[in-house]
Coordinates of C-alpha atoms in Angstrom, one line a residue:
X976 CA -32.0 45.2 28.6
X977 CA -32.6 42.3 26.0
X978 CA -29.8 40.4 25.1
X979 CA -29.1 39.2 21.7
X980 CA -29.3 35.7 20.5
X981 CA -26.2 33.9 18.6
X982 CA -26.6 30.9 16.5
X983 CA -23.1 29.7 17.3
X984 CA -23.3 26.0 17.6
X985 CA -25.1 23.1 16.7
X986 CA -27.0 21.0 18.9
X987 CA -23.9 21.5 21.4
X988 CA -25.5 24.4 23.6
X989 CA -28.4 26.5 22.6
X990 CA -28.2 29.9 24.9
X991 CA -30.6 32.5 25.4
X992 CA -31.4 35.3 26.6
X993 CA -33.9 36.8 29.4
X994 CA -34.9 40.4 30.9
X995 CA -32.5 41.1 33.4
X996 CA -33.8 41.5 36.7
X997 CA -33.4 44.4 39.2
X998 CA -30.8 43.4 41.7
X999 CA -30.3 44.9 44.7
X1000 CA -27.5 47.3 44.5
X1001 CA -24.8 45.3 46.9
X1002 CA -20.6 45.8 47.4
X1003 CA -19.9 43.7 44.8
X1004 CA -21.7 42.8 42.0
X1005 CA -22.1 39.4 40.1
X1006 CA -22.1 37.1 36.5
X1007 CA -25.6 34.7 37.8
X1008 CA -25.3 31.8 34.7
X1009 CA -28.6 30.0 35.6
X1010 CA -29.2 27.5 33.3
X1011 CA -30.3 23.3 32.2
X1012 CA -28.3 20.3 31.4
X1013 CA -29.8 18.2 29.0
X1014 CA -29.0 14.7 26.8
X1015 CA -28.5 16.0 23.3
X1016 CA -30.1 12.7 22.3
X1017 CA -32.8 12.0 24.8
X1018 CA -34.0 15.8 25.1
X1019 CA -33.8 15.1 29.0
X1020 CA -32.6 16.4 31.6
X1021 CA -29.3 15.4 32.8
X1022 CA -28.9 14.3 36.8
X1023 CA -24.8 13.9 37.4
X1024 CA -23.0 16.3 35.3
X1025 CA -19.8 17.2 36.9
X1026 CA -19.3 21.3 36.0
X1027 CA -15.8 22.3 36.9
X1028 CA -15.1 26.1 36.9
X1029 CA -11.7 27.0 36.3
X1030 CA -11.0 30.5 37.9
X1031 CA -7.9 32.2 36.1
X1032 CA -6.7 29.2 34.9
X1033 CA -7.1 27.2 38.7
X1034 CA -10.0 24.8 39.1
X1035 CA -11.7 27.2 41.8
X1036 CA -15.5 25.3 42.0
X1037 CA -16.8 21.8 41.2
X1038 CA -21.0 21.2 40.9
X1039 CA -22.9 18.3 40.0
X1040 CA -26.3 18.5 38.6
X1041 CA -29.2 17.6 40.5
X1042 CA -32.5 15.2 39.0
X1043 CA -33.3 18.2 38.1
X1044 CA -30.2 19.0 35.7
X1045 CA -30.7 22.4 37.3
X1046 CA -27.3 24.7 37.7
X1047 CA -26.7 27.9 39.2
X1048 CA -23.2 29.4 38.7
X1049 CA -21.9 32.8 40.7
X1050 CA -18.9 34.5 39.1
X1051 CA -17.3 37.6 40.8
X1052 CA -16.0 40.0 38.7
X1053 CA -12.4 40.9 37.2
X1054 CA -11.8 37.0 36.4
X1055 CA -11.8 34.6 33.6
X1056 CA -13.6 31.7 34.0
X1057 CA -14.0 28.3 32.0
X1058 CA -16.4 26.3 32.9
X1059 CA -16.2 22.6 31.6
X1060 CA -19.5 20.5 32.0
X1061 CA -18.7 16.6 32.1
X1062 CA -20.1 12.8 32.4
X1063 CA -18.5 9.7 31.9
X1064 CA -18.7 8.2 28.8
X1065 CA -20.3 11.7 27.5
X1066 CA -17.8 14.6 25.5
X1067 CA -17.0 17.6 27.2
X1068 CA -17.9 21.0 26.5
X1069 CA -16.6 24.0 28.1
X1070 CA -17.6 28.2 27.7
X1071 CA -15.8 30.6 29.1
X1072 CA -17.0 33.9 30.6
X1073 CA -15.2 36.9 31.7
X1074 CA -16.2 39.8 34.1
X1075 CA -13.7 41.6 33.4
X1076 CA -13.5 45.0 32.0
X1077 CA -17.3 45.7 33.3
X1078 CA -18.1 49.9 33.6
X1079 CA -18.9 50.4 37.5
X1080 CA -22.3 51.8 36.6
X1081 CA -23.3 49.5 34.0
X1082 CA -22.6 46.5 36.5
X1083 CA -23.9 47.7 39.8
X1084 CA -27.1 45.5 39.3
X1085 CA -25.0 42.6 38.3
X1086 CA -25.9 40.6 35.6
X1087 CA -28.0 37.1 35.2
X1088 CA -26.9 34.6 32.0
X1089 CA -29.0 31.8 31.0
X1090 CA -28.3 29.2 29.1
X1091 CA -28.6 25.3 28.5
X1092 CA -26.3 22.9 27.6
X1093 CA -26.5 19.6 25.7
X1094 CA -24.3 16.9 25.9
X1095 CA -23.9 13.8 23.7
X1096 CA -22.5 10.7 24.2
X1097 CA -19.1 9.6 23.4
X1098 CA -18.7 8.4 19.4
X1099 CA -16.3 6.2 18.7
X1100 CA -13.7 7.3 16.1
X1101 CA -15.4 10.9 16.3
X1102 CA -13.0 13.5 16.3
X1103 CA -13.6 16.0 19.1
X1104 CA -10.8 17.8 19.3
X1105 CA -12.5 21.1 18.4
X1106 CA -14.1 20.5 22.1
X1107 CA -10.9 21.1 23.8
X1108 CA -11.6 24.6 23.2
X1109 CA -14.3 27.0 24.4
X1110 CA -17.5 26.1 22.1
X1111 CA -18.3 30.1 22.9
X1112 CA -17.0 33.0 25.0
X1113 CA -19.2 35.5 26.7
X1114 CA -18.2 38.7 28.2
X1115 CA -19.0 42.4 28.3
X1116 CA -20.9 44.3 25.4
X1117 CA -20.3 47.8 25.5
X1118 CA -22.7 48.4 22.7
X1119 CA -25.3 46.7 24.8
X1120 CA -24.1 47.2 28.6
X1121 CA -24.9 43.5 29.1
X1122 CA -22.9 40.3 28.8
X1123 CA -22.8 39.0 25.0
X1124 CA -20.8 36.4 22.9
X1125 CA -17.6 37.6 21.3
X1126 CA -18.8 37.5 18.0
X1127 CA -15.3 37.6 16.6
X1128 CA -14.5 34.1 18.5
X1129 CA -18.5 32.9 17.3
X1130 CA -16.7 33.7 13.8
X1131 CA -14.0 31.7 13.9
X1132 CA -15.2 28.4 15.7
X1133 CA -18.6 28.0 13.8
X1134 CA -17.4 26.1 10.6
X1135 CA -16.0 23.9 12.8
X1136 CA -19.0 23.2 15.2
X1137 CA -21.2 22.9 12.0
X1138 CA -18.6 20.0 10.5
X1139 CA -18.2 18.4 13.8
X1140 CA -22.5 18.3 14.2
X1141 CA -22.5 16.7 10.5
X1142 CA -20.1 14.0 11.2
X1143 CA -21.2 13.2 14.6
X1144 CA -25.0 12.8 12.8
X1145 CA -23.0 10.1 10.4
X1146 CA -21.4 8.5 12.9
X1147 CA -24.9 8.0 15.4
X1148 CA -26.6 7.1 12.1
X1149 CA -23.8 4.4 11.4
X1150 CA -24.2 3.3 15.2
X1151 CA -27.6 2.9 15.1
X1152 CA -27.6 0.8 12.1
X1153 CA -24.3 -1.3 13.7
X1154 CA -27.0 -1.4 16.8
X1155 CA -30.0 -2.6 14.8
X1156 CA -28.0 -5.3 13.2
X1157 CA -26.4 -6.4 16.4
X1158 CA -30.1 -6.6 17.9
X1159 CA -31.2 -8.8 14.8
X1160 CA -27.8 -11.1 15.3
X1161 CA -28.8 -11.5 18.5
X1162 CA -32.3 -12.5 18.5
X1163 CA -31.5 -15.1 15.9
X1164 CA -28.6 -16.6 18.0
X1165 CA -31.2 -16.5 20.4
X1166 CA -33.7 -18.2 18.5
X1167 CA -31.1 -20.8 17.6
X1168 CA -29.8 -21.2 21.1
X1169 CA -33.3 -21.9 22.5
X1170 CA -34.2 -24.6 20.4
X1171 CA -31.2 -26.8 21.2
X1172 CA -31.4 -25.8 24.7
X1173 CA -34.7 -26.8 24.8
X1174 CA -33.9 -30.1 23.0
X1175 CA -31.7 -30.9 25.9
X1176 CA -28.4 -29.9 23.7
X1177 CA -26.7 -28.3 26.0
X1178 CA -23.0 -28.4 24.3
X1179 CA -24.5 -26.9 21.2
X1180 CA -26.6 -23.8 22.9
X1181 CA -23.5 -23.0 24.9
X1182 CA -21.5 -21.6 22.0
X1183 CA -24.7 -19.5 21.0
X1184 CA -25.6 -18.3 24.2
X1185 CA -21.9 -17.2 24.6
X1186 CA -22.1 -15.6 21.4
X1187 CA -25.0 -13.2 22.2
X1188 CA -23.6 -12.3 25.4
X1189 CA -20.6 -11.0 23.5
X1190 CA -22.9 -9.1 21.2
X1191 CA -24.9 -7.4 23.6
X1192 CA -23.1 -7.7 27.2
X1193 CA -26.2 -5.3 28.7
X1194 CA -28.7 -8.6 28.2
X1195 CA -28.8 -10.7 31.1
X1196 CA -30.5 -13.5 29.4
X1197 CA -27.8 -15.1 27.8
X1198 CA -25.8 -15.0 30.8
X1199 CA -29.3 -17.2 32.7
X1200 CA -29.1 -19.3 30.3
X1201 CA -25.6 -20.2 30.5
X1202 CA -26.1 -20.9 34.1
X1203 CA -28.8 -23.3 33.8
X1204 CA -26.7 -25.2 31.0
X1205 CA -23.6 -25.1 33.3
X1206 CA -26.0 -26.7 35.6
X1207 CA -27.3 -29.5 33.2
X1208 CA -23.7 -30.0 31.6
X1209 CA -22.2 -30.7 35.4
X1210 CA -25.1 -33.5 35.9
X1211 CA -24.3 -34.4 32.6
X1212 CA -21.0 -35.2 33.4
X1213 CA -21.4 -36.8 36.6
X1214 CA -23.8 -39.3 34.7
X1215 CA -21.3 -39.4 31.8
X1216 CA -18.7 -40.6 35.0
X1217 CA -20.9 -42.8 36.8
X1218 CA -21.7 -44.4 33.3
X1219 CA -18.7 -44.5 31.9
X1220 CA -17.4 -46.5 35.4
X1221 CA -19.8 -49.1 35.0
X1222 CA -19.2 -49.6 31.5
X1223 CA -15.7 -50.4 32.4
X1224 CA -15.9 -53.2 35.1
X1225 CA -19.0 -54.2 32.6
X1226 CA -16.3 -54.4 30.2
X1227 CA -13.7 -55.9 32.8
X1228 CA -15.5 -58.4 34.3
X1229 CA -17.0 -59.4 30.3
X1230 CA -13.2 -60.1 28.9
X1231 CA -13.2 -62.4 32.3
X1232 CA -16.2 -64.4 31.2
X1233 CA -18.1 -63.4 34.5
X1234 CA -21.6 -63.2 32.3
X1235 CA -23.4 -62.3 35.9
X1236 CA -21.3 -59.5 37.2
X1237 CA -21.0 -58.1 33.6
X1238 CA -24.7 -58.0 33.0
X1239 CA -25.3 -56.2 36.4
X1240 CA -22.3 -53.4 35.6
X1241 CA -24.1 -53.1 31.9
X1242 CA -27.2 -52.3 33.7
X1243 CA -25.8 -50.2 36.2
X1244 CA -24.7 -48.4 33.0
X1245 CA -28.4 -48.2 31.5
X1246 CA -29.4 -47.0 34.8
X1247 CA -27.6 -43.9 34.0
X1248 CA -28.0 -43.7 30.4
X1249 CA -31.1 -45.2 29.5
X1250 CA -30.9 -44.5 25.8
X1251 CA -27.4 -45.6 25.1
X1252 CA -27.3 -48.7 23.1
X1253 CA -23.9 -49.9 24.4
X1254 CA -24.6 -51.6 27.2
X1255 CA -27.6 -53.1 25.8
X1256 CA -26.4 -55.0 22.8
X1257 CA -23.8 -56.1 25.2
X1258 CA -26.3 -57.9 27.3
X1259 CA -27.9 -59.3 24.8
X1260 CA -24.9 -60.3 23.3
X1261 CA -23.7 -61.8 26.7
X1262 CA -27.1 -63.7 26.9
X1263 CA -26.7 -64.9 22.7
X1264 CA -23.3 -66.4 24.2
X1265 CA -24.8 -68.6 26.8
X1266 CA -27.7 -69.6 25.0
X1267 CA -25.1 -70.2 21.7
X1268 CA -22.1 -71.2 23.4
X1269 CA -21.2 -74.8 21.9
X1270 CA -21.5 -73.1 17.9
X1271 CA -20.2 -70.3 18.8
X1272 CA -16.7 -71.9 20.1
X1273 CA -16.6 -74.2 17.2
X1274 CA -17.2 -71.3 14.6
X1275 CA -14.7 -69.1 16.3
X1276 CA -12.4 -71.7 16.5
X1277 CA -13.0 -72.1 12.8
X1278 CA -12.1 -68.3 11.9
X1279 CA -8.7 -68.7 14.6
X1280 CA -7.2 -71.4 12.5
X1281 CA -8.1 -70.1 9.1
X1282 CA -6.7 -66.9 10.3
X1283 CA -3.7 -68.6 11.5
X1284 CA -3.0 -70.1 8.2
X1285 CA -4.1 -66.9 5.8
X1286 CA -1.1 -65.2 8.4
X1287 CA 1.3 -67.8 7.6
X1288 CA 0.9 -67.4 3.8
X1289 CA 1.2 -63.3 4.2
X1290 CA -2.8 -63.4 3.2
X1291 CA -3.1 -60.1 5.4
X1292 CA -6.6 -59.2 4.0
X1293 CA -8.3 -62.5 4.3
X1294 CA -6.5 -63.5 7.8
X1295 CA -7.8 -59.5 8.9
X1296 CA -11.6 -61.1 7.8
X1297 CA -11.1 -64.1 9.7
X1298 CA -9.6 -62.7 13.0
X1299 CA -12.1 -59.6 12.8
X1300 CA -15.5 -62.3 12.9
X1301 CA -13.4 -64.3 15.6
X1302 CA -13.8 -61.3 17.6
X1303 CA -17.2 -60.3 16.7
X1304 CA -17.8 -63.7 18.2
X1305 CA -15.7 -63.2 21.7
X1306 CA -14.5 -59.7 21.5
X1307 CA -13.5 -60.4 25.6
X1308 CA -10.8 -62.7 24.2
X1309 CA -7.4 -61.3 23.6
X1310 CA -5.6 -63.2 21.0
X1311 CA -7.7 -62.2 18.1
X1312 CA -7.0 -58.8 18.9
X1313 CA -3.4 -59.9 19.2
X1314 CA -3.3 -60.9 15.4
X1315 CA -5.2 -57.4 14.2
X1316 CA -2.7 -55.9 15.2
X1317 CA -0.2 -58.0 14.0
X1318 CA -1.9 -57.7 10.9
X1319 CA -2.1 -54.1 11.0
X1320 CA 1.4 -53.8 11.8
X1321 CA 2.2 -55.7 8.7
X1322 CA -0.4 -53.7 6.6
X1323 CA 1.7 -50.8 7.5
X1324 CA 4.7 -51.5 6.9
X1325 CA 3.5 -52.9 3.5
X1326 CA 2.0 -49.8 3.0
X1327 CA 5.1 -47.8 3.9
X1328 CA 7.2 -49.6 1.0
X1329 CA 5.1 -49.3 -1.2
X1330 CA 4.2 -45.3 -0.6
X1331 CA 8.5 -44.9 -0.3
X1332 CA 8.4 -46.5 -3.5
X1333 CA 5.8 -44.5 -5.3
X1334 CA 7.9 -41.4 -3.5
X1335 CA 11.2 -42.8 -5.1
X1336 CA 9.5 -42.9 -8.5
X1337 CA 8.1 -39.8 -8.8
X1338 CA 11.4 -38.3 -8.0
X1339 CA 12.8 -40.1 -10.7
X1340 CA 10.0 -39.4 -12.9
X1341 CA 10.8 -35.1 -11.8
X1342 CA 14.6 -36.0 -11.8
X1343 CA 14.1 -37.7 -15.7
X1344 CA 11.5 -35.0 -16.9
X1345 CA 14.0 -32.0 -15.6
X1346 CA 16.9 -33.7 -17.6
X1347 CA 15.4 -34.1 -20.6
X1348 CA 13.9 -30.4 -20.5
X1349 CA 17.2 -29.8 -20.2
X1350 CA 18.6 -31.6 -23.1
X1351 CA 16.3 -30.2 -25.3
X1352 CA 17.0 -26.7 -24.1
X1353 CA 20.7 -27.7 -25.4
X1354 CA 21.9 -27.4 -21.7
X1355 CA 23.9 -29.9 -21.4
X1356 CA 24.8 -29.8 -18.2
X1357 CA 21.8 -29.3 -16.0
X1358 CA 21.2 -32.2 -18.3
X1359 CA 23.7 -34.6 -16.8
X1360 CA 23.6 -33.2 -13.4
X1361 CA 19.2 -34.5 -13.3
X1362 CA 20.4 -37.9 -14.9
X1363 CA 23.1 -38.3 -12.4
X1364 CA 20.6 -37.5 -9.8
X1365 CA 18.1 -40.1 -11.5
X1366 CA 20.7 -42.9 -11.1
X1367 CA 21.0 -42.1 -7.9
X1368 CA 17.5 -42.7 -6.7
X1369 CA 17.2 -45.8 -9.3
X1370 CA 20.5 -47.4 -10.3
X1371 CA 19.6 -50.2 -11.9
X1372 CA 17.9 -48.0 -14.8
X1373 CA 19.4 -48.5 -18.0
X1374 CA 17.9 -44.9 -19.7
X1375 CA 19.5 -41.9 -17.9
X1376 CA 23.0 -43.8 -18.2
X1377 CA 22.3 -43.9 -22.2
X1378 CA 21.4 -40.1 -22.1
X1379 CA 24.8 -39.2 -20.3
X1380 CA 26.6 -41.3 -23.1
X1381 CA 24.7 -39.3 -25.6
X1382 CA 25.6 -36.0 -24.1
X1383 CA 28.9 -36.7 -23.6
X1384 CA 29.0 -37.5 -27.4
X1385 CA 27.4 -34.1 -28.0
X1386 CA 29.8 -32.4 -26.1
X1387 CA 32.5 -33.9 -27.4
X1388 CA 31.3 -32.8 -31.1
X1389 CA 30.4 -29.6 -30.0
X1390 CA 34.1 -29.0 -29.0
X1391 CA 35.3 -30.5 -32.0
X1392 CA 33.6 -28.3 -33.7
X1393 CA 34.2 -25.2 -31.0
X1394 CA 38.2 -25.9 -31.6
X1395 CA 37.9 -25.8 -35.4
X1396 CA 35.8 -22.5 -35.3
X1397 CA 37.9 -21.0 -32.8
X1398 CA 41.2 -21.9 -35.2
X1399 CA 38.8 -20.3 -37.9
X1400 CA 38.3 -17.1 -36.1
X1401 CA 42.0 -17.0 -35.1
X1402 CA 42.9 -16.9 -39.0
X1403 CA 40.5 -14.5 -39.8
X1404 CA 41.2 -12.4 -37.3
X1405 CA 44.5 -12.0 -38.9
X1406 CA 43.4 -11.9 -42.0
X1407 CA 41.3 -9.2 -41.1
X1408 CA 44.0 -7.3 -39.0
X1409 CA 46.5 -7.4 -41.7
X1410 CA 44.1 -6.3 -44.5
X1411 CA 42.9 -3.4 -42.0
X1412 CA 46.8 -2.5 -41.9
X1413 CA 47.3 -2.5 -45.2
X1414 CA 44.4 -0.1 -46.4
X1415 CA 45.5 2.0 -43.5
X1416 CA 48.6 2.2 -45.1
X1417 CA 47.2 2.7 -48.6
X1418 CA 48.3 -0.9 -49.8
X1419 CA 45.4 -1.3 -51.6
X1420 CA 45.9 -3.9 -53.6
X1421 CA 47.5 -5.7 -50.9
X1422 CA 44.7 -4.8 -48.4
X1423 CA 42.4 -6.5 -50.8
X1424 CA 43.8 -9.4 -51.1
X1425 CA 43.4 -10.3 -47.8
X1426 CA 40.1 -9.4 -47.5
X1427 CA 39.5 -12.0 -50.1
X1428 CA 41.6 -14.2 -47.8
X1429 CA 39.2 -13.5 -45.2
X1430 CA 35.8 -13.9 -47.1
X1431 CA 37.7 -17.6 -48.2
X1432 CA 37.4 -18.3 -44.3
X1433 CA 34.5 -17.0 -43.7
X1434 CA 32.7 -16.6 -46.5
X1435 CA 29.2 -14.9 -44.7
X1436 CA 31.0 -12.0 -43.1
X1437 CA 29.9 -9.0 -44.4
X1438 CA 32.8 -6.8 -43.1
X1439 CA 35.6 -7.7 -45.7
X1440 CA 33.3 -7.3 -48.4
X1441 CA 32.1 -4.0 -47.7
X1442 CA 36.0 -3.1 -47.3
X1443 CA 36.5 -4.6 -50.8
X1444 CA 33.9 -2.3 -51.9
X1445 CA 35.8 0.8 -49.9
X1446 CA 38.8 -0.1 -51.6
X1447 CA 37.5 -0.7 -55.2
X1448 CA 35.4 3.0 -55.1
X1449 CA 38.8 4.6 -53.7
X1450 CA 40.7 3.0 -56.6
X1451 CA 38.2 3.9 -59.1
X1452 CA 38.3 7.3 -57.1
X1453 CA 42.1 7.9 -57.5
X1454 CA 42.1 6.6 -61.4
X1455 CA 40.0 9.2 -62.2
X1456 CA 41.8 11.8 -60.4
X1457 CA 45.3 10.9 -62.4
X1458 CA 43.5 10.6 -65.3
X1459 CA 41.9 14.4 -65.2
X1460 CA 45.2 15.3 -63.6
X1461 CA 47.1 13.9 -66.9
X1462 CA 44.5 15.9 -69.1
X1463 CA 45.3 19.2 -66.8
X1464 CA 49.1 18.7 -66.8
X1465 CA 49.1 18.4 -70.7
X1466 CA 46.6 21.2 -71.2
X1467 CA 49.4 23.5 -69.3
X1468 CA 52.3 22.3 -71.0
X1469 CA 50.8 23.0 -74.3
X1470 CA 50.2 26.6 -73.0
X1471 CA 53.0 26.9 -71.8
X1472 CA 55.1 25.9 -74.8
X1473 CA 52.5 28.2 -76.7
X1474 CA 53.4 31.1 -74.5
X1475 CA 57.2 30.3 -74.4
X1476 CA 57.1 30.3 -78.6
X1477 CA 55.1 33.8 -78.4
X1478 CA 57.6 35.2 -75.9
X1479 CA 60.8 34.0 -78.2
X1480 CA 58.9 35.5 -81.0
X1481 CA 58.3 38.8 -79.2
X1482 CA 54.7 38.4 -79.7
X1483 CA 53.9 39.9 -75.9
X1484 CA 50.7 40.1 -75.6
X1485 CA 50.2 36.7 -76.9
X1486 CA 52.4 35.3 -74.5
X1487 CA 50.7 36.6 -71.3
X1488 CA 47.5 35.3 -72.9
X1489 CA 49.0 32.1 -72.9
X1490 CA 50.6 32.2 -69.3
X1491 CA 47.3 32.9 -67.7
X1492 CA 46.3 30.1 -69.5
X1493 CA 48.4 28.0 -68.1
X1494 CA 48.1 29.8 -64.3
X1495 CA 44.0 29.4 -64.8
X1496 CA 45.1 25.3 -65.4
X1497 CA 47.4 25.0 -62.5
X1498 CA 47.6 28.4 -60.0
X1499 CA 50.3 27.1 -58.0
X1500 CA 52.6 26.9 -60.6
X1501 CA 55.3 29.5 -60.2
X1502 CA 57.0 29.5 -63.8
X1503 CA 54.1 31.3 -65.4

């Protein structure tokens, strides 16, 4: 019986299916999963996979693949079995397979699965975790009377699969290019590294070479290079010893005067580092000295006493001249070296007055600038607080002292004139509190007064004069009202007497006219 074909996974595992073969009908039947291991990315096939078969949940078999990449797998029946296939520095991927649940008679030929699996190598910041599961499950078909995929499971894990092949593409793709651009870093530290190594700089090709074995640890190149300079630098050094030795009883034996054993040290020297020029000018200079020797004392005797007398008269720069040809002249002999660095000494401590000096002066400069920001921002203390400070670094300066006079003159004015508004305020206050009292209590005439009392004080406060202005519409307000009140209450007296005569008269109707009259002028007025 054919078995169906599932596209369930990417370039994971591909599985398919074959005619099953007669079996020999045996006791108990068997799941044969025959199948390949290859390299997803190589297409071969894979020797050393580790497959680890996990028997109802307990590892139960281990295999590992052959040259070949060959695998054969036998799995009773009535088990569930996860098979994991593995490598180092490759991801995992497991299937499972169950024989359980198999009809007797669909199963008494057993059953033969296979498959090939493809595994890739690890990705850095891939995420796998969808591996941790089975990438498929296979087990009985009913339909088909063979063994299937779960097409259910297929369902559910193949968005997945698909995502995870897309981003593990990107990530190879972004390798590959990281790879490519390590390859073309390498070959031009390479480049670089050869050329100085083949110039004989070895100090200079050593940081390179180092470099590209970093880069690409795999090449072995580098890593011979590095031994051969390791090998140059060590002579190197011992000739760097061995010269530098000579040098120094050359040296020795030249501040002695002894012309013959410092020329043979000096050559010693050369012997070792022929293209030095050290040793060489100091041969010649030894042999310019015994050919030379008469003008060359009296010159340098020349320079010593000049420089003797440019030191007495604290003529640092031109003594420094003097004592610095004296030992061009005999640089064996110690006491122009002596004066240098007497004269450097000096020089220094010149150099550190006059550099405290510059310091002191640009803090009073910050200290004077700070204090008169200050006094123009009318803060008069930070003011007097940065001239203080400026005294304090520089004493003797007439100008901040002058500036603290002048504040304190402000200040005094300024309180002068902050006592006199304060007695202002105090007045008007009251002024203003009585005036308030007295329009509370309907004073008006009084409350006014005092308002005007208070604009006298303060004649730019708005306040009492917009009270004025209350009071005077209230008092135009209540004229008016007596006055129309006046008008009423003689309107209804002259009704009233009009309906009193009309009443006394007899004339009824008359009257009552009149007396609504006067109840239509005032209603609360009981009488009529």
């Amino acid at each position: 019986m054919l078995f169906k074909k599932q596209n369930i996974i990417f370039f994971l595992v591909l599985l398919t299916t074959v005619l099953s073969s007669p079996l020999e009908v045996k006791a108990q039947w068997k799941l044969d999963v025959k199948g390949t291991v290859k390299n997803e990315d190589t297409k071969k096939r894979f020797e050393g996979v580790t497959i680890t078969i996990k028997r109802n949940g307990a590892v139960w078999k281990t295999v590992t693949t052959p040259p070949t990449g060959e695998f054969t797998l036998e799995l009773p029946p009535d088990a569930v079995y996860l098979v994991e296939f593995s490598k180092p520095g490759f991801t995992a991927k497991r299937i499972e397979f169950s024989t359980k649940n198999v009809p007797p008679e669909d199963a008494k030929y057993g059953f033969e699965f296979p498959m090939e699996m493809n595994l890739f190598e690890e990705v850095e910041g891939l995420d796998v975790s969808i591996l941790d599961k089975p990438i498929a499950k296979v087990a009985f078909d009913p339909a088909y009377g063979y063994m299937d995929y779960d097409p259910n499971y297929t369902k559910s894990i193949q968005k997945e699969l698909e995502k995870l092949k897309k981003e593990h593409e990107q990530k190879r793709k972004e390798q590959e290019e990281a790879r490519k651009a390590k390859e073309k870093e390498y070959a031009t530290l390479i480049s670089s590294a050869d050329k100085l190594f083949n110039s004989k700089k070895w100090s200079e090709a050593k940081p390179l070479y180092e470099q590209a074995s970093k880069l690409l640890p795999s090449e072995s190149y580098p890593q011979f290079q590095l031994g051969l300079i390791a090998d140059e630098l060590a002579a190197e050094q011992e000739a760097n010893s061995r010269y530098t030795s000579a040098i120094e009883r050359g040296d020795k034996a030249f501040s002695e005067q002894n012309w013959e054993k410092a020329k043979m040290e000096y050559n010693t020297a050369i012997s070792h580092k022929p293209n030095e020029a050290y040793p060489q000018n100091k041969i010649k200079e030894i042999e310019d000295l015994i050919k030379n020797k008469d003008k060359i004392d009296k010159e340098y005797n020349d320079l010593i006493t000049s420089g003797d007398a440019n030191l007495i008269n604290k003529d640092y720069v031109k003594a420094k001249a003097d004592f610095e040809k004296a030992q061009a002249l005999k640089d064996y002999e110690e006491y122009p070296k002596t004066k240098l660095k007497e004269i450097e000494a000096a020089l220094a401590e010149i150099a550190k007055k006059e550099a405290e000096e510059k310091a002191k002066t640009e803090q009073y400069n910050a200290a004077i600038a700070a204090a008169d920001n200050a006094l123009n921002a009318k803060k008069y203390e930070d003011a007097k607080a940065k001239y203080n400070e400026a005294i304090g670094i520089k004493p003797d300066e007439k100008y901040p002292k002058d500036k603290i006079a002048e504040i304190d003159s402000i200040l005094a004015d300024l309180a002068k004139k902050e006592a006199e508004e304060k007695a202002k305020t105090e007045q008007y206050n009251a002024a203003i509190a009585a005036a308030d009292n007295a329009l509370n209590a309907k004073k008006y005439e009084d409350a006014k007064a005092k308002y005007n009392e208070a604009i006298d004080i303060k004649p730019d406060d708005k306040y009492p004069k917009d009270k004025i202005a209350e009071i005077d519409t209230i008092l135009a307000d209540l004229a008016k009202k007596e006055a129309e009140e006046k008008a009423k209450t003689e309107q209804y007296n002259a009704a009233i007497a009009a309906a009193d005569n009309a009443l006394n008269a007899k004339k009824y109707e008359d009257a009552k006219a009149k007396y609504n009259e006067a109840i239509g002028i005032k209603p609360d007025e009981k009488y009529p």
